[in-house]
Coordinates of C-alpha atoms and ligand atoms in Angstrom, one line a residue:
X726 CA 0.0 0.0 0.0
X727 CA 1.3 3.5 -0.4
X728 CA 2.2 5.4 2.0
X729 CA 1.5 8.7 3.2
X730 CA 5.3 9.4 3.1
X731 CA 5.1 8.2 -0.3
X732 CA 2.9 10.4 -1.5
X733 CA 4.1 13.8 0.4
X734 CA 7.5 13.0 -0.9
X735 CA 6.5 13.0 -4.6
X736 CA 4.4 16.1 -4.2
X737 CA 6.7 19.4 -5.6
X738 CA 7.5 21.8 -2.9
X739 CA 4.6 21.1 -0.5
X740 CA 3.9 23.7 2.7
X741 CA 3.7 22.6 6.6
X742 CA -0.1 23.2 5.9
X743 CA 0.0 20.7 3.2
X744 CA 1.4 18.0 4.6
X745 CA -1.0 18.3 7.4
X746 CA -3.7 18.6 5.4
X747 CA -3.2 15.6 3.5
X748 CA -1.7 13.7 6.2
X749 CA -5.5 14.2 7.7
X750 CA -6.7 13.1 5.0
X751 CA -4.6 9.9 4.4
X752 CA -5.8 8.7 8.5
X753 CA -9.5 9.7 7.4
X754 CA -10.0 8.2 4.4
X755 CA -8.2 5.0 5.5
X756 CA -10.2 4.8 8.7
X757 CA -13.4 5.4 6.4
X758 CA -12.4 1.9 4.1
X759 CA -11.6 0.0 7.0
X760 CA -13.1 -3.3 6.5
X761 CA -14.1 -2.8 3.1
X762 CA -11.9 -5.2 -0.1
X763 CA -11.3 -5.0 -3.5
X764 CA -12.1 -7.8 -5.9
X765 CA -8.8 -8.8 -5.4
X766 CA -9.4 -9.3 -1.6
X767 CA -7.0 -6.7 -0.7
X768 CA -8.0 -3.9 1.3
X769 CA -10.1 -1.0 -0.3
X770 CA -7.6 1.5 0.9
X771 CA -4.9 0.6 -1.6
X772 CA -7.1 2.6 -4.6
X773 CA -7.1 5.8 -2.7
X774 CA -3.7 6.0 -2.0
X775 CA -2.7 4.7 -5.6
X776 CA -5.0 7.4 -6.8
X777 CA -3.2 10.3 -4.8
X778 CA 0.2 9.2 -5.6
X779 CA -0.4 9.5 -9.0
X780 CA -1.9 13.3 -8.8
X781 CA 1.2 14.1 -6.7
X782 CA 2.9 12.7 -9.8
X783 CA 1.3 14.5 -12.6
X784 CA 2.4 17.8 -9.4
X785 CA -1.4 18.6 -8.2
X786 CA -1.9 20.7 -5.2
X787 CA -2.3 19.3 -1.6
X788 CA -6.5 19.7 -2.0
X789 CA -6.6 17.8 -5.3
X790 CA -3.8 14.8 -3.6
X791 CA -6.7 15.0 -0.5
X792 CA -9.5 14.6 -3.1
X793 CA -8.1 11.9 -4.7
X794 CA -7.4 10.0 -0.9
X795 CA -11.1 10.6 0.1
X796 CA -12.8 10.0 -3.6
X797 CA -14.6 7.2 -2.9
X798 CA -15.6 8.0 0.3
X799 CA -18.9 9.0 0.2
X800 CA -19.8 6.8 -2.0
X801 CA -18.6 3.7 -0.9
X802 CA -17.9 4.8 2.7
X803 CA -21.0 6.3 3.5
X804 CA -19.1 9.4 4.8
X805 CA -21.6 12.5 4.7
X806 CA -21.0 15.4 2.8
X807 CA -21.8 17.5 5.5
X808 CA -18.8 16.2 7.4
X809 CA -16.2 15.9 4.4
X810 CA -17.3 19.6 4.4
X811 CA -16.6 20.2 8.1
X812 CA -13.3 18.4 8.3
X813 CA -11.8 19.3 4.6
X814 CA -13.6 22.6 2.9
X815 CA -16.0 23.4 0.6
X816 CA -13.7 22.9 -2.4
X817 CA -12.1 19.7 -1.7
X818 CA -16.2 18.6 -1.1
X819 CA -16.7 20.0 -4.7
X820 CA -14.0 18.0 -6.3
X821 CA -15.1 14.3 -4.4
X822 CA -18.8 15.4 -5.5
X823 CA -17.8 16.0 -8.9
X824 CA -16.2 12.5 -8.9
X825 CA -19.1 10.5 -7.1
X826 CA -21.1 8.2 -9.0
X827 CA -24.7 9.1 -8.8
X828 CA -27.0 7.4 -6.2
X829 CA -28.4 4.4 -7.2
X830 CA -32.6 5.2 -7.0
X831 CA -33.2 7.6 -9.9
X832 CA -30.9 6.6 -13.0
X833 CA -30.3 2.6 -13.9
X834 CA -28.0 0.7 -16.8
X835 CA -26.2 3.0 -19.6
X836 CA -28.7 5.9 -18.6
X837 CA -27.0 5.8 -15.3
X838 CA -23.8 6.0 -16.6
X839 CA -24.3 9.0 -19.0
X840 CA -25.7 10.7 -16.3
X841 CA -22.2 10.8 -14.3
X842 CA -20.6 11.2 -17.1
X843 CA -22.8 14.5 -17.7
X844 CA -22.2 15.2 -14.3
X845 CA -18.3 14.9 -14.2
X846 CA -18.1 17.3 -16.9
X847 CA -20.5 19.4 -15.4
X848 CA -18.6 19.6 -12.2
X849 CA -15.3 20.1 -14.9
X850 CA -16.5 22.9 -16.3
X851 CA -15.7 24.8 -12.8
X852 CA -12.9 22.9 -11.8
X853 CA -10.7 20.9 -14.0
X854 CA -9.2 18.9 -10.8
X855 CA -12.6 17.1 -11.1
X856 CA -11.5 15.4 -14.1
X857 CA -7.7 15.1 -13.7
X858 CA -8.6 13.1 -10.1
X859 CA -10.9 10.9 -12.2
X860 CA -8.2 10.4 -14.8
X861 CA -6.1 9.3 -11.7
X862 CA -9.0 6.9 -10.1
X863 CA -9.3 5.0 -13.9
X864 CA -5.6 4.5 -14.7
X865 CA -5.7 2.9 -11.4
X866 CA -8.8 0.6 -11.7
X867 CA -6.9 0.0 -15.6
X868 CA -3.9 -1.1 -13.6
X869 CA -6.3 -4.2 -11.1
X870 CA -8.8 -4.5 -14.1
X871 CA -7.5 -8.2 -14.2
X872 CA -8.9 -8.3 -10.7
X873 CA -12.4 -7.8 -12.0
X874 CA -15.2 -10.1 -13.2
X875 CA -14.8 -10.8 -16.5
X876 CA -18.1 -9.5 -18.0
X877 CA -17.2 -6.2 -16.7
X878 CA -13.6 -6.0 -18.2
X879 CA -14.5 -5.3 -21.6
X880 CA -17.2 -2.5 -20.9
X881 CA -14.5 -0.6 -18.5
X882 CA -12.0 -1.2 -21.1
X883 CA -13.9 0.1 -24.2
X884 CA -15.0 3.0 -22.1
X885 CA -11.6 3.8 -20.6
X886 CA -10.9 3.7 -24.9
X887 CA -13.6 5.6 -25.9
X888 CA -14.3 8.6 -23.3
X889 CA -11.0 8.8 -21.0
X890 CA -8.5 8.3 -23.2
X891 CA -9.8 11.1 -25.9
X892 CA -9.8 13.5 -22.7
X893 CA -6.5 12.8 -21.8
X894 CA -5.3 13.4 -24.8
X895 CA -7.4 16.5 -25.4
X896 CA -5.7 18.5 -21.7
X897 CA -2.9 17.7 -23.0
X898 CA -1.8 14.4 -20.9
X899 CA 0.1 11.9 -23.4
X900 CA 1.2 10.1 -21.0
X901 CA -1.8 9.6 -19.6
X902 CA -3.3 9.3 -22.4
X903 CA -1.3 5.8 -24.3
X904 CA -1.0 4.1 -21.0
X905 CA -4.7 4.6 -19.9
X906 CA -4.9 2.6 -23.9
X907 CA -2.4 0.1 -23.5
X908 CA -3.4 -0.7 -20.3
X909 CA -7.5 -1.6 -21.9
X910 CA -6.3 -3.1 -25.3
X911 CA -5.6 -6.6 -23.7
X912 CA -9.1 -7.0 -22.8
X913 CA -10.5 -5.7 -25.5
X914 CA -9.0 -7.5 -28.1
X915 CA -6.4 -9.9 -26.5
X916 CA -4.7 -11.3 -30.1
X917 CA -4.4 -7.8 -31.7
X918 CA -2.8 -6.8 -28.3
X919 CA -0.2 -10.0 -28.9
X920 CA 0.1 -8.9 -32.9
X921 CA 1.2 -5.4 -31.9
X922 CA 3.6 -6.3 -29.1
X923 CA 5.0 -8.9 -31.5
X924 CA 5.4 -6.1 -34.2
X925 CA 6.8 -3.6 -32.1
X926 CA 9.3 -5.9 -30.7
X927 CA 10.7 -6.6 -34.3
X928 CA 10.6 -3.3 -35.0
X929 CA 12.4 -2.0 -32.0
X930 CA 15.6 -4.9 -32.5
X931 CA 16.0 -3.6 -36.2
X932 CA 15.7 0.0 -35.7
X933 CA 17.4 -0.1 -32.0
X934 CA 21.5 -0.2 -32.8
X935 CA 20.3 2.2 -36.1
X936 CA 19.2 5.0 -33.9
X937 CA 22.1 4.2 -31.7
X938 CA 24.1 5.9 -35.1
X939 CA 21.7 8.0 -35.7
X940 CA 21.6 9.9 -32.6
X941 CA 25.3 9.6 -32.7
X942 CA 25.9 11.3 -35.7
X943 CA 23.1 14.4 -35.2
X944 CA 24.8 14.7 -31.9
X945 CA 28.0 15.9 -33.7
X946 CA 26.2 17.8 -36.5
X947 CA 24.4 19.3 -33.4
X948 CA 27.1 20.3 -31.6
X949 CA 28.5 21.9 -34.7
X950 CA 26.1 24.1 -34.9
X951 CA 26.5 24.9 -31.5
X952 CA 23.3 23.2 -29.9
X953 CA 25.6 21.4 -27.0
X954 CA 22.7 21.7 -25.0
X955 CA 20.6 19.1 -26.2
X956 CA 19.1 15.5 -25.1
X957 CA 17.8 13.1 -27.4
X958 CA 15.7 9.8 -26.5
X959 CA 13.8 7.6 -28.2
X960 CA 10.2 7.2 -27.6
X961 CA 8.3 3.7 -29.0
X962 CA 4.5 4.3 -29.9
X963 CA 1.7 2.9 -27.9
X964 CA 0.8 -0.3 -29.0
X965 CA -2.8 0.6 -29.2
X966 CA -1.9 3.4 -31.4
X967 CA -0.3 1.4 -33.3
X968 CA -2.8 -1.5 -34.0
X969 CA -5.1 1.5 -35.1
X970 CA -2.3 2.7 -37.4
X971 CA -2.0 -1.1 -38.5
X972 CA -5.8 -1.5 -39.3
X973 CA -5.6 1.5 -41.2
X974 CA -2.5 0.4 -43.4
X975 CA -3.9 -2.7 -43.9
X976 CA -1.1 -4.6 -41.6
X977 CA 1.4 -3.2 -43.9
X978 CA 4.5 -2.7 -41.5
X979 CA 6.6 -1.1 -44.0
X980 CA 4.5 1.7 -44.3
X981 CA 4.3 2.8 -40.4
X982 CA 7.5 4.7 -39.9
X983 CA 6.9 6.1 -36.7
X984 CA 7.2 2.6 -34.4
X985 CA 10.0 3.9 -32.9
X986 CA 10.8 8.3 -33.2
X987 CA 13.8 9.9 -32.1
X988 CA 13.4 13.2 -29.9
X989 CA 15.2 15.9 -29.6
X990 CA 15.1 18.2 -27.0
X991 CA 16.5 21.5 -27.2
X992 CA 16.6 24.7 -25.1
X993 CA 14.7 27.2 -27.2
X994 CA 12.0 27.2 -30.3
X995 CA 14.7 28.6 -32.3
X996 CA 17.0 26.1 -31.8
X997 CA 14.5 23.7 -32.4
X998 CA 14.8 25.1 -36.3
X999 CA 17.9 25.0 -36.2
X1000 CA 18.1 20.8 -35.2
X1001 CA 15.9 20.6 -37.9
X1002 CA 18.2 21.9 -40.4
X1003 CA 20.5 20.1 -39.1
X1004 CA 18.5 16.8 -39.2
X1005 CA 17.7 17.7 -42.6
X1006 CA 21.1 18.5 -43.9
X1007 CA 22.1 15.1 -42.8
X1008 CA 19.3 12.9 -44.0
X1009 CA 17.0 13.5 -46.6
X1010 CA 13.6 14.5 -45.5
X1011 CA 10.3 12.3 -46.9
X1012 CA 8.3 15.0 -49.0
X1013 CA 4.9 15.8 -47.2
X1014 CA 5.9 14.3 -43.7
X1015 CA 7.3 18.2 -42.2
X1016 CA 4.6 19.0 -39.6
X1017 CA 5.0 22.3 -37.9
X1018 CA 2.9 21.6 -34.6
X1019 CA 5.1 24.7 -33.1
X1020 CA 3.4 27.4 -35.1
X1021 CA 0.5 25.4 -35.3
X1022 CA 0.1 23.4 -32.2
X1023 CA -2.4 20.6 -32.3
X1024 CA -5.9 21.6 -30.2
X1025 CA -4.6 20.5 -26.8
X1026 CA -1.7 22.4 -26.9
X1027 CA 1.2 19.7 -28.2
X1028 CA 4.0 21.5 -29.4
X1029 CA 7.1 20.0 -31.7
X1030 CA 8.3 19.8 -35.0
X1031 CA 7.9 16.5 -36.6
X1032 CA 9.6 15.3 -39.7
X1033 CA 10.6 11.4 -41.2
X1034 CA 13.8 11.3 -42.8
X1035 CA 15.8 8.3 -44.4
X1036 CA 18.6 7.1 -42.8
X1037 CA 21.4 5.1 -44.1
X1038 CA 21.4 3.4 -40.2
X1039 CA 18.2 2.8 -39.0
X1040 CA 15.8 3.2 -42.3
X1041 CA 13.0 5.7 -42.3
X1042 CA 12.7 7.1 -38.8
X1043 CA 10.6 10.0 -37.6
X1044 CA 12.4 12.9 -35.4
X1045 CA 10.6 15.0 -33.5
X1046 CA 11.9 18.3 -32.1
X1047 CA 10.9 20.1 -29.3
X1048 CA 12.0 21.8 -26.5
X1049 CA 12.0 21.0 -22.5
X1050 CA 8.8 22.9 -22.2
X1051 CA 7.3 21.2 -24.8
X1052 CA 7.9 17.7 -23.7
X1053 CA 6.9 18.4 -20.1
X1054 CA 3.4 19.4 -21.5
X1055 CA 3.3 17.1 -23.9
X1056 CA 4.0 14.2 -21.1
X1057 CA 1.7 15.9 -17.9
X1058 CA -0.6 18.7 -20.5
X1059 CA -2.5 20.8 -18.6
X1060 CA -1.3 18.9 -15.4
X1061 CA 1.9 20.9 -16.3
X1062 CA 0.9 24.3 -15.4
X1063 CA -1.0 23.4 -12.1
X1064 CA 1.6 24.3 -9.2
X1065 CA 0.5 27.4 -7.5
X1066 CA 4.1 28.6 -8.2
X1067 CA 4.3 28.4 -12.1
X1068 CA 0.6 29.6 -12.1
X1069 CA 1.6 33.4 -11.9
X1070 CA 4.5 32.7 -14.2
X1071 CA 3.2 31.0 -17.3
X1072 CA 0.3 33.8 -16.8
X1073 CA 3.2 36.2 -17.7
X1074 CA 5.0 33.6 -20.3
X1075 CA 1.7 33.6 -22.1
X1076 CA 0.7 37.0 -22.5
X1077 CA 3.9 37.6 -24.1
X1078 CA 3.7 34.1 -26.6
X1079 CA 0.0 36.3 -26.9
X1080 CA 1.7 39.1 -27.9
X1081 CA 4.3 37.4 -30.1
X1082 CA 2.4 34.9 -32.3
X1083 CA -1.1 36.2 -33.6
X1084 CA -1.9 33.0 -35.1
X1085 CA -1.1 30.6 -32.3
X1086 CA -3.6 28.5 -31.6
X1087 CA -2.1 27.5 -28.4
X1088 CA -2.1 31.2 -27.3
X1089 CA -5.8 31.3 -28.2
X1090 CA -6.8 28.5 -26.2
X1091 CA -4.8 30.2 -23.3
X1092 CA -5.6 33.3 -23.8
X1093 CA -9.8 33.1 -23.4
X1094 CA -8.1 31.4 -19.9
X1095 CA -6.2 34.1 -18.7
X1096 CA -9.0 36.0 -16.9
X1097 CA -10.2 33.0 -14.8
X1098 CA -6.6 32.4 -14.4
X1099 CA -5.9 35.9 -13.0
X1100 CA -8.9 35.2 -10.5
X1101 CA -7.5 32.7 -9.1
X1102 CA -4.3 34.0 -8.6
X1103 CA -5.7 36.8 -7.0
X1104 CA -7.1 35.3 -4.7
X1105 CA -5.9 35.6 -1.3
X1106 CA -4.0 33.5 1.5
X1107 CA -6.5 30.5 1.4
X1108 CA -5.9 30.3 -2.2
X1109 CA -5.6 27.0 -3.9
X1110 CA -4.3 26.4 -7.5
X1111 CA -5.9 24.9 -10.0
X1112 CA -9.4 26.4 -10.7
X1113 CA -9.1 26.5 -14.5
X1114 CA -11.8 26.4 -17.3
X1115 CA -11.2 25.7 -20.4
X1116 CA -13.7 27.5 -22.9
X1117 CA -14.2 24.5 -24.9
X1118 CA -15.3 22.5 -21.5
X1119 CA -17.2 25.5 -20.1
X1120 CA -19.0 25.3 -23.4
X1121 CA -19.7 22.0 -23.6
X1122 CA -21.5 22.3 -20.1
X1123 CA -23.0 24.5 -20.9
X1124 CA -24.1 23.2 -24.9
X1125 CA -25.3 19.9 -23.0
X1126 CA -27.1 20.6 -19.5
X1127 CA -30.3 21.5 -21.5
X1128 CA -30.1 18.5 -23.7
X1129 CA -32.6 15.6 -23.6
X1130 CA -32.0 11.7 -23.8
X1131 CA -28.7 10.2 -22.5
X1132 CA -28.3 9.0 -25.7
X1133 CA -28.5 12.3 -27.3
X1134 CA -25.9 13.7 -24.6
X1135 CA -23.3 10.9 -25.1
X1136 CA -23.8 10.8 -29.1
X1137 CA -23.5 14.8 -28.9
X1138 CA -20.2 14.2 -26.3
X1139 CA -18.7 11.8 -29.0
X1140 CA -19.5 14.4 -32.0
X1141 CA -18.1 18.0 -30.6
X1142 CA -16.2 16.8 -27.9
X1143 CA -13.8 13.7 -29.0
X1144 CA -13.6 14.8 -33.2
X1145 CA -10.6 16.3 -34.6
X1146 CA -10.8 19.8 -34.7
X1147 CA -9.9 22.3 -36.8
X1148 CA -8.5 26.2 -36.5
X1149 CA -9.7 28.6 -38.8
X1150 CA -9.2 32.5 -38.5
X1151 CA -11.5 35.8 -38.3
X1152 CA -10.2 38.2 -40.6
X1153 CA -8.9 39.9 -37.1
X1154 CA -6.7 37.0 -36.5
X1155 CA -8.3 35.6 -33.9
X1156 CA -8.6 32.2 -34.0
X1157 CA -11.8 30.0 -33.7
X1158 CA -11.4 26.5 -32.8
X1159 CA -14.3 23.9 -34.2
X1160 CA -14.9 20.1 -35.0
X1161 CA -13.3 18.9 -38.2
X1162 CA -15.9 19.0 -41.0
X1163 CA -17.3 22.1 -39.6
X1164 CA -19.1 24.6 -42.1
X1165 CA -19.1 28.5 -42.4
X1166 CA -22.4 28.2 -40.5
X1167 CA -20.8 26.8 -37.8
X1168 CA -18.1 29.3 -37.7
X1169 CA -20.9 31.9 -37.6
X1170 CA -23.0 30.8 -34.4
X1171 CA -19.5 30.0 -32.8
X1172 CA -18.9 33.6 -33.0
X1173 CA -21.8 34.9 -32.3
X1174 CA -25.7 33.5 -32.6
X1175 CA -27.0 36.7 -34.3
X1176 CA -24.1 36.2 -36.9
X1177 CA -25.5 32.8 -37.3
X1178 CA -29.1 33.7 -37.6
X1179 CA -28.2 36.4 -40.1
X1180 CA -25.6 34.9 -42.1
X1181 CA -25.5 35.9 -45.5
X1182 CA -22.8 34.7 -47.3
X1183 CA -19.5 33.6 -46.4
X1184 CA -15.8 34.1 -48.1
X1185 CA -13.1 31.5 -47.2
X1186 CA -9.7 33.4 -47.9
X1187 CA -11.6 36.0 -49.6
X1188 CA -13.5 33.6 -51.8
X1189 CA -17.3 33.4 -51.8
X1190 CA -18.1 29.9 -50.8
X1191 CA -21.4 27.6 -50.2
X1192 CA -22.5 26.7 -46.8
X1193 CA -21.8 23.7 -46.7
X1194 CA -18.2 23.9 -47.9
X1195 CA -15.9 22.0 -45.0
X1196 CA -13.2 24.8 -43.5
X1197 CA -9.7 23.2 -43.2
X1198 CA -7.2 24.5 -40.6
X1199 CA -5.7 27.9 -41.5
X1200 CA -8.9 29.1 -43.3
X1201 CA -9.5 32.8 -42.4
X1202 CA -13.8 32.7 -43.2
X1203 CA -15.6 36.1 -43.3
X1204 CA -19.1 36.3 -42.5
X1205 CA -21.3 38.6 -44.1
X1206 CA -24.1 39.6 -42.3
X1207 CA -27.9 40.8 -43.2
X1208 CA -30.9 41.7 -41.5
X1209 CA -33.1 40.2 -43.5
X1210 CA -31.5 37.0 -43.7
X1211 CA -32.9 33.6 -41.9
X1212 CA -31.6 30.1 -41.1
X1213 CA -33.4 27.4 -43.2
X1214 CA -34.1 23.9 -41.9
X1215 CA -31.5 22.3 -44.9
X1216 CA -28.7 24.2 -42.6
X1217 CA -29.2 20.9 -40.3
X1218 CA -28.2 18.5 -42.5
X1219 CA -25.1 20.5 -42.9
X1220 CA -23.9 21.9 -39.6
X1221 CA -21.5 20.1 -37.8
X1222 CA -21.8 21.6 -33.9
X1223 CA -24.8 21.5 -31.6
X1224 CA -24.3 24.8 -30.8
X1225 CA -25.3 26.0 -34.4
X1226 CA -28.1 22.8 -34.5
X1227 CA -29.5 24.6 -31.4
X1228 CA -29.6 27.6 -32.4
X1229 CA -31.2 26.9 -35.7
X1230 CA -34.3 25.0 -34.4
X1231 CA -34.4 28.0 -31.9
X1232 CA -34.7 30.4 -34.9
X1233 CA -36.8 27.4 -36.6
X1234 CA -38.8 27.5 -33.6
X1235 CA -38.5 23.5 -33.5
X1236 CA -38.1 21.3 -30.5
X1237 CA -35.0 19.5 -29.3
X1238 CA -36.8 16.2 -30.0
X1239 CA -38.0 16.9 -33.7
X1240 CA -36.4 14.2 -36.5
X1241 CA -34.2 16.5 -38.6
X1242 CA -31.6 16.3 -36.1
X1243 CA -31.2 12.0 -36.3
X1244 CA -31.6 12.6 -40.5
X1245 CA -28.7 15.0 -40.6
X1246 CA -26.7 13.1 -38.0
X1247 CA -27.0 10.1 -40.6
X1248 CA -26.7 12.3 -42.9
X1249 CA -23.3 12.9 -42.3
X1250 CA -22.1 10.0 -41.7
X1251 CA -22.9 8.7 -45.0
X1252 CA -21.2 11.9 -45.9
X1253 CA -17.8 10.5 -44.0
X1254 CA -18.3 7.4 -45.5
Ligands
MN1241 MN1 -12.2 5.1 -7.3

């Protein structure tokens, strides 16, 4: 079991009023379980404490390590909420709350489970700790999911796939993100999770002693170019990620070049360039495989230059650049920014990227941030860290608490929430941030609804286009407005976000429940197919 020593140790920097606080928390919450097993006949306690080790990992603040010790105490403890008020505050209450399954009398089977899914993200929406502890509570319960009855592995796993995974990945947490997937791939399909390892393995022997050369030799080019300060390591793709890359190349090994990457880590964004001329001066780059992800980061932030070059060593490998900043938020995401300390920094950090880069998406997504994030730093003594919303959550929140059937909520979760996305421009510069596939109409109501219900025309770098013309990242879409325009009920079958869907039937004056909305969903999907 892991200690409370354990855990205080691995938390960054804690204060005297930490320690206690989570040291109380550590005695209650055990004291709470006492008695009480896992399926693998150990003592209930262990999950907890896993689960509040691994926030003071990913560096979370003392209340969030507490929340994560006392998560399943209400629920399963039968610890009141009143008290876990009394002994721990109101916001530590919030996050557990947040967390907790719903009672068992009102909701039953997959309606049940939509609803706390709805409610988690609720609870998000005010508090991103709510999500990161529950990250932390399933890649524990991934870890003992051998422990538990069969016909409830697969579910857990194709859920832990499906829904925690994609958020993961979307704050950010890579790490978090392929383990939480190679930890459910076994039990969901145990002979593609053999075929992968197996392909991986023989991938890893031939490229290994390669990259060995390979690293060798960029280190002098490197250090001719006066980049001594660099690390390099070599990072092997999750095996779930690859079985998906397999399926889609038809198990053709020879065309998946990125089994095993070589990164480079530098000291600065420029001298990230300059590795990469370096890289490229040495080995000659595969036409279309340059991606830029530093002037255009992908939506959750990830940062690095990636390009696949041919080696006379190791073959075709793929190097990624990137600097120590980078990496750590591409390993912990928004985990990364957390500690009360680098809170008031990165605040400053940002405004300047802000200020720097017009057309950085990441700055965007930071920047509609900073305000909440100046709250909170503002706030006095008994501040804790951490009370971050991100627009796109806040949104979703908000986009879903009116909406019906669990089935519509989930099916609406998987559509805006777990898509691609894509960044197209205003002709300001700013930067709007919407599911791949998305229309000018949906650029519109993003903007603004009265845009949307007015639209009347819509040029996509300064061409006129039709509605339902898809906008690719990069686009910069003007909207031209007029009085006496209207929506029209074909703008269903084309819109790609509920927030425009909504706001059409609205103008429409149809209901939520009316058909159009399952037609154009189907609709679409014919579309993709
Ligand atoms: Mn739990």
């Amino acid at each position: 079991m892991v200690s409370v020593k354990e855990i205080i140790g691995t938390m960054r920097a804690p204060s005297p009023e930490d320690v206690a606080f989570v040291e109380k928390a550590y005695a209650y919450a055990k004291k709470a379980h006492e008695g009480q097993t896992r399926y693998s006949g150990e003592p209930y306690f262990i999950h907890p404490a896993a689960t509040a080790k691994i926030l003071a990992e990913y560096g979370m603040d003392a209340t969030t390590i507490a929340a994560g010790l006392l998560h399943d105490a209400i629920e399963d403890a039968r610890v009141s909420r009143e008290e876990m008020e009394r002994e721990f505050g109101k916001e530590l209450l919030f996050i557990v709350d947040g967390v907790t399954k719903l009672g068992t009398h009102k909701y039953r089977g997959a309606e049940r489970h939509a609803e706390s899914l709805r409610r988690l993200l609720v609870a998000t929406a005010s508090d991103i700790r709510v999500l990161i502890v529950k990250l932390a509570d399933r890649f524990h319960n991934m870890q003992t999911l051998e422990h538990v009855p069969e016909h409830k592995r697969h579910r857990i796993a194709l859920e832990t796939v499906e829904i925690y995974a994609p958020i993961a990945d979307r704050l950010g947490m890579g790490r978090m993100k392929s383990a939480l997937e190679d930890l459910a791939f076994p039990f969901i399909d145990p002979d593609a999770a053999v075929h992968a390892a197996e392909v991986r393995k023989l991938k890893t022997k031939e490229t290994e002693t390669g990259l060995a050369k390979v690293r060798k030799e960029l280190g002098r080019e490197l250090a001719k170019k006066g980049l001594p300060g660099f690390r390099t390591d070599i990072r092997m793709k999750g095996l779930w990620s690859l079985h998906q890359k397999l399926r889609r190349k038809q198990d053709d090994i020879s065309l998946i070049h990125d089994i095993a990457a070589l990164r480079i880590i530098v000291s600065s964004i420029e001298d990230c360039y300059t590795a990469l001329g370096a890289v490229h001066a040495l080995y000659k780059p595969l036409p279309g495989e340059f991606k830029d992800y530093i002037a255009f980061p992908k939506p959750n932030g990830y940062q690095s230059l990636h390009t696949t070059v041919v080696t006379p060593e190791a073959g075709i490998v793929e190097v990624q650049i990137r600097t120590e900043e980078m990496h750590r938020h591409a390993m912990f995401g928004i985990a990364s920014h957390m500690s009360y300390k680098q809170l008031g920094k990165s605040i400053e950090k940002l405004d300047k990227e802000t200020q720097k880069s017009r057309f950085s998406a990441l700055s965007f997504s930071w920047r509609s941030l900073i305000p909440s994030l100046m709250r909170v730093a503002k706030r006095d003594e008994e501040m804790r860290p951490g009370t971050k919303i991100p627009p796109w959550l806040a949104e979703l929140a908000e986009a879903h608490a009116g909406s019906a059937g669990s089935e519509e909520f989930v099916e609406g979760l998987k559509e805006d929430f777990f898509s691609h996305r894509v960044f197209v421009f205003t002709p300001q510069g700013d930067v709007i941030d919407l599911p791949a596939t998305s229309t000018p109409i949906d650029f519109a109501y993003a903007i603004h609804s009265d845009l949307g219900d007015h639209l009347q025309g819509a040029k996509v770098n300064d061409k006129l286009v039709a509605f339902d013309t898809p906008l690719n990242n990069g686009d910069i879409v003007e909207i031209m407005r007029r009085d006496s325009a209207h929506p029209s009920a074909k703008w269903l079958d084309i819109v790609r976000t509920s927030l425009a869907r909504r706001h059409i039937k609205t103008a429409l004056g149809m209901t939520e429940q009316t058909k159009p909305r399952r037609r154009a969903r189907q609709t679409r999907k014919a579309r993709r197919a």
